[in-house]
Coordinates of N, CA and C in Angstrom, one line a residue:
M1 N 31.7 -31.9 13.6 CA 31.3 -30.8 14.5 C 31.2 -31.3 15.9
Q2 N 31.9 -30.7 16.8 CA 31.8 -31.1 18.2 C 30.8 -30.2 18.8
G3 N 31.0 -28.9 18.9 CA 30.0 -28.0 19.5 C 29.7 -28.4 20.9
G4 N 28.7 -27.8 21.5 CA 28.5 -28.1 22.9 C 27.3 -29.0 23.1
G5 N 26.2 -28.8 22.4 CA 24.9 -29.4 22.8 C 24.3 -30.3 21.8
G6 N 25.0 -31.2 21.1 CA 24.4 -32.1 20.2 C 23.2 -31.8 19.5
G7 N 22.0 -32.2 20.1 CA 20.7 -31.9 19.5 C 20.4 -30.4 19.4
V8 N 20.8 -29.6 20.3 CA 20.6 -28.2 20.3 C 21.4 -27.6 19.1
L9 N 22.6 -28.1 18.9 CA 23.4 -27.6 17.7 C 22.7 -28.0 16.4
K10 N 22.2 -29.2 16.3 CA 21.6 -29.7 15.1 C 20.3 -28.8 14.8
N11 N 19.6 -28.5 15.9 CA 18.4 -27.6 15.7 C 18.8 -26.2 15.2
I12 N 19.9 -25.7 15.7 CA 20.3 -24.4 15.3 C 20.7 -24.4 13.8
I13 N 21.5 -25.5 13.4 CA 21.9 -25.6 12.0 C 20.7 -25.8 11.1
K14 N 19.7 -26.6 11.5 CA 18.5 -26.7 10.7 C 17.7 -25.4 10.6
S15 N 17.7 -24.6 11.7 CA 17.0 -23.3 11.6 C 17.7 -22.4 10.6
L16 N 19.1 -22.4 10.7 CA 19.9 -21.5 9.8 C 19.7 -21.9 8.4
E17 N 19.6 -23.2 8.1 CA 19.4 -23.7 6.7 C 18.0 -23.4 6.2
A18 N 17.1 -23.3 7.2 CA 15.7 -22.9 6.8 C 15.5 -21.4 6.6
G19 N 16.6 -20.6 6.9 CA 16.5 -19.2 6.6 C 16.5 -18.3 7.9
A20 N 16.5 -18.9 9.0 CA 16.6 -18.1 10.3 C 17.9 -17.4 10.4
N21 N 17.9 -16.2 11.1 CA 19.2 -15.6 11.4 C 19.7 -16.2 12.7
I22 N 20.9 -15.9 13.1 CA 21.5 -16.5 14.3 C 20.7 -16.2 15.5
E23 N 20.2 -15.0 15.7 CA 19.5 -14.7 16.9 C 18.2 -15.5 17.0
D24 N 17.5 -15.6 15.9 CA 16.2 -16.4 16.0 C 16.5 -17.9 16.1
A25 N 17.6 -18.4 15.5 CA 17.9 -19.8 15.6 C 18.3 -20.1 17.1
C26 N 19.1 -19.3 17.7 CA 19.5 -19.5 19.1 C 18.3 -19.4 20.0
N27 N 17.4 -18.4 19.8 CA 16.2 -18.2 20.6 C 15.3 -19.5 20.5
A28 N 15.2 -20.0 19.3 CA 14.4 -21.2 19.1 C 15.0 -22.4 19.9
A29 N 16.3 -22.5 19.9 CA 17.0 -23.6 20.6 C 17.1 -23.3 22.1
K30 N 16.7 -22.1 22.5 CA 16.8 -21.7 23.9 C 18.2 -21.7 24.5
I31 N 19.1 -21.1 23.6 CA 20.5 -20.9 24.1 C 20.8 -19.4 23.8
N32 N 21.8 -18.9 24.5 CA 22.3 -17.6 24.4 C 23.2 -17.5 23.1
Q33 N 23.1 -16.4 22.4 CA 23.9 -16.3 21.2 C 25.4 -16.4 21.5
S34 N 25.8 -15.9 22.7 CA 27.2 -15.9 23.1 C 27.7 -17.3 23.2
T35 N 26.8 -18.2 23.7 CA 27.2 -19.6 23.8 C 27.4 -20.2 22.4
F36 N 26.5 -19.9 21.5 CA 26.7 -20.4 20.1 C 28.0 -19.8 19.5
W37 N 28.3 -18.5 19.8 CA 29.5 -17.9 19.3 C 30.7 -18.6 19.8
R38 N 30.7 -19.0 21.1 CA 31.9 -19.7 21.7 C 32.0 -21.1 21.0
W39 N 30.9 -21.7 20.8 CA 31.0 -23.0 20.1 C 31.6 -22.9 18.7
R40 N 31.2 -21.8 18.0 CA 31.8 -21.6 16.7 C 33.3 -21.3 16.7
Q41 N 33.7 -20.5 17.7 CA 35.1 -20.2 17.9 C 35.9 -21.5 18.2
A42 N 35.4 -22.3 19.0 CA 36.1 -23.5 19.5 C 36.0 -24.7 18.4
D43 N 35.2 -24.6 17.5 CA 35.0 -25.7 16.5 C 35.0 -25.2 15.1
P44 N 36.2 -25.3 14.4 CA 36.4 -24.8 13.1 C 35.4 -25.5 12.1
E45 N 35.1 -26.7 12.3 CA 34.1 -27.4 11.5 C 32.7 -26.8 11.5
L46 N 32.3 -26.5 12.7 CA 31.0 -25.8 12.9 C 31.0 -24.4 12.2
E47 N 32.1 -23.7 12.5 CA 32.2 -22.3 11.8 C 32.2 -22.5 10.3
E48 N 32.8 -23.4 9.8 CA 32.8 -23.6 8.3 C 31.4 -24.0 7.8
K49 N 30.7 -24.8 8.6 CA 29.3 -25.1 8.2 C 28.4 -23.9 8.2
V50 N 28.5 -23.0 9.2 CA 27.7 -21.8 9.3 C 28.1 -20.9 8.2
Q51 N 29.4 -20.7 7.8 CA 29.8 -19.9 6.7 C 29.3 -20.4 5.4
K52 N 29.3 -21.7 5.2 CA 28.7 -22.3 4.0 C 27.2 -22.0 3.8
I53 N 26.5 -22.0 4.9 CA 25.1 -21.7 4.9 C 24.9 -20.3 4.4
F54 N 25.7 -19.4 5.0 CA 25.5 -17.9 4.6 C 26.0 -17.7 3.2
E55 N 27.0 -18.3 2.8 CA 27.5 -18.2 1.4 C 26.4 -18.7 0.4
G56 N 25.7 -19.7 0.8 CA 24.6 -20.2 -0.1 C 23.5 -19.1 -0.2
Y57 N 23.2 -18.4 0.9 CA 22.2 -17.4 0.8 C 22.7 -16.2 -0.1
V58 N 24.0 -15.9 0.0 CA 24.5 -14.8 -0.8 C 24.4 -15.2 -2.3
Q59 N 24.6 -16.4 -2.7 CA 24.5 -16.8 -4.1 C 23.0 -16.8 -4.5
I60 N 22.1 -17.2 -3.6 CA 20.7 -17.1 -4.0 C 20.2 -15.7 -4.2
I61 N 20.7 -14.8 -3.2 CA 20.3 -13.4 -3.3 C 20.9 -12.7 -4.5
E62 N 22.2 -13.0 -4.9 CA 22.7 -12.5 -6.1 C 22.0 -12.9 -7.3
G63 N 21.5 -14.2 -7.3 CA 20.7 -14.7 -8.5 C 19.4 -13.9 -8.6
E64 N 18.8 -13.6 -7.5 CA 17.5 -12.9 -7.5 C 17.8 -11.4 -7.9
L65 N 18.9 -10.9 -7.5 CA 19.2 -9.5 -7.9 C 19.5 -9.4 -9.4
I66 N 20.2 -10.4 -10.0 CA 20.4 -10.4 -11.4 C 19.1 -10.6 -12.2
K67 N 18.2 -11.4 -11.7 CA 16.9 -11.6 -12.3 C 16.2 -10.2 -12.3
K68 N 16.2 -9.5 -11.2 CA 15.5 -8.2 -11.1 C 16.2 -7.2 -12.0
A69 N 17.5 -7.2 -12.2 CA 18.2 -6.3 -13.0 C 17.9 -6.6 -14.5
I70 N 17.9 -7.8 -14.9 CA 17.7 -8.2 -16.3 C 16.3 -8.2 -16.7
G71 N 15.4 -8.4 -15.7 CA 14.0 -8.6 -16.0 C 13.8 -10.1 -16.3
Q72 N 12.6 -10.5 -16.4 CA 12.4 -11.9 -16.7 C 11.0 -12.2 -17.2
T73 N 10.8 -13.3 -17.8 CA 9.5 -13.7 -18.3 C 9.0 -14.8 -17.4
I74 N 7.8 -14.7 -16.8 CA 7.3 -15.8 -15.9 C 6.1 -16.4 -16.5
K75 N 5.8 -17.6 -16.2 CA 4.6 -18.3 -16.7 C 3.6 -18.3 -15.5
E76 N 2.4 -17.9 -15.9 CA 1.3 -17.9 -14.9 C 0.1 -18.8 -15.4
K77 N -0.5 -19.5 -14.4 CA -1.6 -20.3 -14.8 C -2.9 -19.6 -14.2
H78 N -3.9 -19.6 -15.0 CA -5.2 -19.0 -14.5 C -6.3 -19.6 -15.3
F79 N -7.5 -19.4 -14.9 CA -8.7 -19.9 -15.6 C -9.2 -18.8 -16.5
N80 N -9.4 -19.2 -17.8 CA -10.0 -18.2 -18.7 C -11.5 -18.1 -18.5
K81 N -12.2 -17.2 -19.3 CA -13.6 -17.0 -19.1 C -14.4 -18.3 -19.4
D82 N -13.9 -19.2 -20.1 CA -14.6 -20.5 -20.4 C -14.3 -21.5 -19.2
G83 N -13.6 -21.1 -18.3 CA -13.3 -22.0 -17.1 C -12.1 -23.0 -17.4
K84 N -11.4 -22.8 -18.5 CA -10.3 -23.7 -18.7 C -9.0 -23.1 -18.1
L85 N -8.2 -24.0 -17.6 CA -6.9 -23.6 -17.1 C -5.9 -23.3 -18.2
V86 N -5.4 -22.1 -18.3 CA -4.5 -21.7 -19.4 C -3.2 -21.2 -18.7
E87 N -2.1 -21.3 -19.5 CA -0.9 -20.8 -19.1 C -0.5 -19.6 -20.0
T88 N -0.1 -18.5 -19.4 CA 0.3 -17.3 -20.1 C 1.7 -16.9 -19.6
E89 N 2.4 -16.2 -20.5 CA 3.7 -15.6 -20.1 C 3.5 -14.1 -19.8
R90 N 4.2 -13.7 -18.8 CA 4.2 -12.2 -18.5 C 5.6 -11.8 -18.3
R91 N 6.0 -10.7 -18.9 CA 7.3 -10.1 -18.8 C 7.4 -9.1 -17.6
I92 N 8.3 -9.3 -16.8 CA 8.6 -8.4 -15.7 C 9.8 -7.6 -16.1
A93 N 9.5 -6.3 -16.1 CA 10.5 -5.3 -16.6 C 11.8 -5.3 -15.6
S94 N 12.9 -4.9 -16.2 CA 14.1 -4.7 -15.4 C 13.9 -3.6 -14.4
D95 N 14.7 -3.6 -13.4 CA 14.6 -2.6 -12.3 C 15.9 -1.8 -12.3
L96 N 15.8 -0.5 -12.6 CA 17.0 0.4 -12.7 C 17.8 0.4 -11.4
G97 N 17.1 0.4 -10.3 CA 17.9 0.4 -9.0 C 18.7 -0.9 -8.9
A98 N 18.2 -2.0 -9.3 CA 18.9 -3.3 -9.2 C 20.1 -3.3 -10.2
I99 N 19.8 -2.7 -11.4 CA 20.9 -2.6 -12.4 C 22.1 -1.7 -11.8
Q100 N 21.7 -0.6 -11.3 CA 22.8 0.3 -10.7 C 23.5 -0.4 -9.6
Y101 N 22.7 -1.0 -8.6 CA 23.4 -1.6 -7.5 C 24.4 -2.7 -7.9
Y102 N 23.9 -3.5 -8.9 CA 24.8 -4.6 -9.4 C 26.1 -4.0 -10.0
L103 N 25.9 -3.0 -10.9 CA 27.0 -2.5 -11.6 C 28.0 -1.7 -10.7
F104 N 27.4 -1.0 -9.8 CA 28.3 -0.2 -8.9 C 29.1 -1.1 -8.0
N105 N 28.6 -2.3 -7.7 CA 29.2 -3.2 -6.7 C 30.0 -4.3 -7.4
K106 N 29.7 -4.7 -8.7 CA 30.4 -5.8 -9.3 C 31.2 -5.5 -10.5
S107 N 31.3 -4.2 -10.9 CA 32.0 -3.9 -12.1 C 33.5 -3.5 -11.9
K108 N 34.0 -3.7 -10.8 CA 35.4 -3.5 -10.5 C 35.8 -2.0 -10.8
G109 N 35.0 -1.1 -10.5 CA 35.3 0.3 -10.7 C 34.9 0.9 -12.0
K110 N 34.4 0.1 -12.9 CA 34.0 0.7 -14.2 C 32.8 1.6 -14.1
W111 N 31.9 1.3 -13.2 CA 30.7 2.1 -12.9 C 30.8 2.6 -11.5
K112 N 30.7 3.9 -11.3 CA 30.8 4.5 -10.0 C 29.6 5.4 -9.7
S113 N 29.2 5.4 -8.5 CA 28.1 6.2 -8.1 C 28.6 7.7 -7.9
P114 N 27.8 8.7 -8.3 CA 28.2 10.0 -8.0 C 28.0 10.4 -6.5
Y115 N 27.5 9.5 -5.7 CA 27.3 9.8 -4.3 C 28.4 9.0 -3.5
S116 N 28.8 9.6 -2.4 CA 29.8 9.0 -1.6 C 29.5 9.3 -0.1
N117 N 29.7 8.3 0.7 CA 29.6 8.6 2.1 C 31.0 8.9 2.6
K118 N 31.1 10.1 3.2 CA 32.4 10.5 3.7 C 32.3 10.9 5.2
I119 N 33.3 10.8 5.9 CA 33.4 11.3 7.3 C 34.2 12.5 7.3
D120 N 33.6 13.7 7.7 CA 34.4 14.9 7.7 C 35.3 15.0 8.9
I121 N 36.1 16.1 9.1 CA 37.0 16.2 10.2 C 36.3 16.3 11.5
N122 N 35.1 16.7 11.5 CA 34.3 16.7 12.8 C 33.7 15.3 13.1
N123 N 34.0 14.3 12.3 CA 33.6 13.0 12.5 C 32.1 12.8 12.4
Q124 N 31.5 13.6 11.5 CA 30.1 13.5 11.2 C 29.9 12.9 9.9
N125 N 29.0 12.0 9.8 CA 28.7 11.3 8.5 C 28.0 12.2 7.6
T126 N 28.5 12.4 6.4 CA 27.8 13.3 5.4 C 27.6 12.5 4.1
N127 N 26.6 12.8 3.4 CA 26.3 12.2 2.2 C 26.3 13.3 1.1
K128 N 27.3 13.4 0.3 CA 27.4 14.6 -0.6 C 27.6 14.1 -2.0
I129 N 27.2 15.0 -2.9 CA 27.6 14.8 -4.3 C 28.9 15.4 -4.5
E130 N 29.9 14.5 -4.9 CA 31.3 15.0 -5.0 C 31.4 15.7 -6.4
E131 N 32.5 16.5 -6.5 CA 32.8 17.2 -7.7 C 32.9 16.2 -8.9
S132 N 32.4 16.5 -10.0 CA 32.4 15.6 -11.1 C 33.8 15.2 -11.6
K133 N 34.8 16.0 -11.3 CA 36.1 15.7 -11.7 C 36.7 14.6 -10.9
K134 N 36.2 14.3 -9.7 CA 36.7 13.3 -8.8 C 36.1 11.9 -9.1
Y135 N 35.0 11.9 -9.7 CA 34.3 10.7 -10.0 C 33.9 10.6 -11.5
E136 N 34.0 9.4 -12.0 CA 33.5 9.2 -13.4 C 32.0 9.3 -13.3
K137 N 31.5 10.1 -14.3 CA 30.0 10.2 -14.3 C 29.5 9.3 -15.4
V138 N 28.4 8.7 -15.2 CA 27.8 7.8 -16.2 C 27.0 8.8 -17.1
P139 N 27.3 8.9 -18.4 CA 26.6 9.8 -19.2 C 25.1 9.3 -19.3
D140 N 24.2 10.3 -19.5 CA 22.8 10.0 -19.6 C 22.6 9.0 -20.7
G141 N 21.8 8.0 -20.5 CA 21.5 7.0 -21.4 C 22.5 5.9 -21.6
Q142 N 23.7 6.1 -21.1 CA 24.8 5.0 -21.3 C 24.4 3.7 -20.5
L143 N 23.9 3.9 -19.3 CA 23.6 2.8 -18.5 C 22.5 1.9 -19.1
K144 N 21.4 2.6 -19.6 CA 20.3 1.9 -20.2 C 20.7 1.3 -21.5
K145 N 21.6 2.0 -22.3 CA 22.0 1.4 -23.6 C 22.9 0.2 -23.4
E146 N 23.8 0.2 -22.4 CA 24.6 -1.0 -22.1 C 23.8 -2.1 -21.6
F147 N 22.8 -1.8 -20.7 CA 22.0 -2.9 -20.2 C 21.2 -3.5 -21.3
N148 N 20.6 -2.7 -22.2 CA 19.8 -3.3 -23.3 C 20.7 -4.1 -24.3
R149 N 21.9 -3.7 -24.5 CA 22.8 -4.5 -25.3 C 23.1 -5.8 -24.7
R150 N 23.4 -5.8 -23.4 CA 23.6 -7.1 -22.7 C 22.4 -8.0 -22.6
R151 N 21.2 -7.4 -22.4 CA 20.0 -8.2 -22.3 C 19.8 -8.8 -23.7
L152 N 20.0 -8.1 -24.8 CA 19.8 -8.7 -26.1 C 20.7 -9.9 -26.3
S153 N 22.0 -9.7 -25.9 CA 23.0 -10.8 -26.1 C 22.6 -12.0 -25.3
L154 N 22.1 -11.7 -24.1 CA 21.6 -12.8 -23.2 C 20.4 -13.6 -23.8
S155 N 19.5 -12.8 -24.4 CA 18.3 -13.4 -24.9 C 18.6 -14.2 -26.2
V156 N 19.6 -13.7 -27.0 CA 20.0 -14.5 -28.1 C 20.7 -15.8 -27.7
S157 N 21.6 -15.7 -26.7 CA 22.3 -16.9 -26.3 C 21.3 -17.9 -25.6
N158 N 20.3 -17.4 -24.9 CA 19.3 -18.3 -24.4 C 18.5 -19.0 -25.4
K159 N 18.2 -18.3 -26.5 CA 17.4 -18.9 -27.6 C 18.2 -20.0 -28.3
K160 N 19.6 -19.8 -28.4 CA 20.5 -20.8 -29.1 C 20.5 -22.0 -28.2
E161 N 20.5 -21.9 -26.9 CA 20.6 -23.1 -26.0 C 19.3 -23.9 -26.1
S162 N 18.1 -23.2 -26.4 CA 16.9 -23.9 -26.3 C 16.7 -24.9 -27.5

């Protein structure tokens, strides 16, 4: 990485790796975002480093989305009424919104939302329910049924691995 300002650049990269967005990382390093942008354009190695950081966050966020869609069991430690530290398990239910979001975006067209953002001829953004013949509708209960089937198969495979 060549970049422009050695230590400044290292500080920006550290900030990005710690979770800062570009604006905050540049502000903390006391440089203008346009300067950092020019450095990225001039240095393919720097650009690749920044993209890898962002790709890592996408993977982390997808993992969290999947956990939310599937639900999870977490272990919690607390003191019981006798003052002893005990560990219990608590099940966090799946989230229907996370399930839908994941399926609508990752199922390669198998699951489609009945809602669509369209721009009409007057160039005004409208959010409409389209006619059912234009979109596949997910029958009532099918989404939950498919999710439960997959969750069961995941829990069975997880038990086999243990």
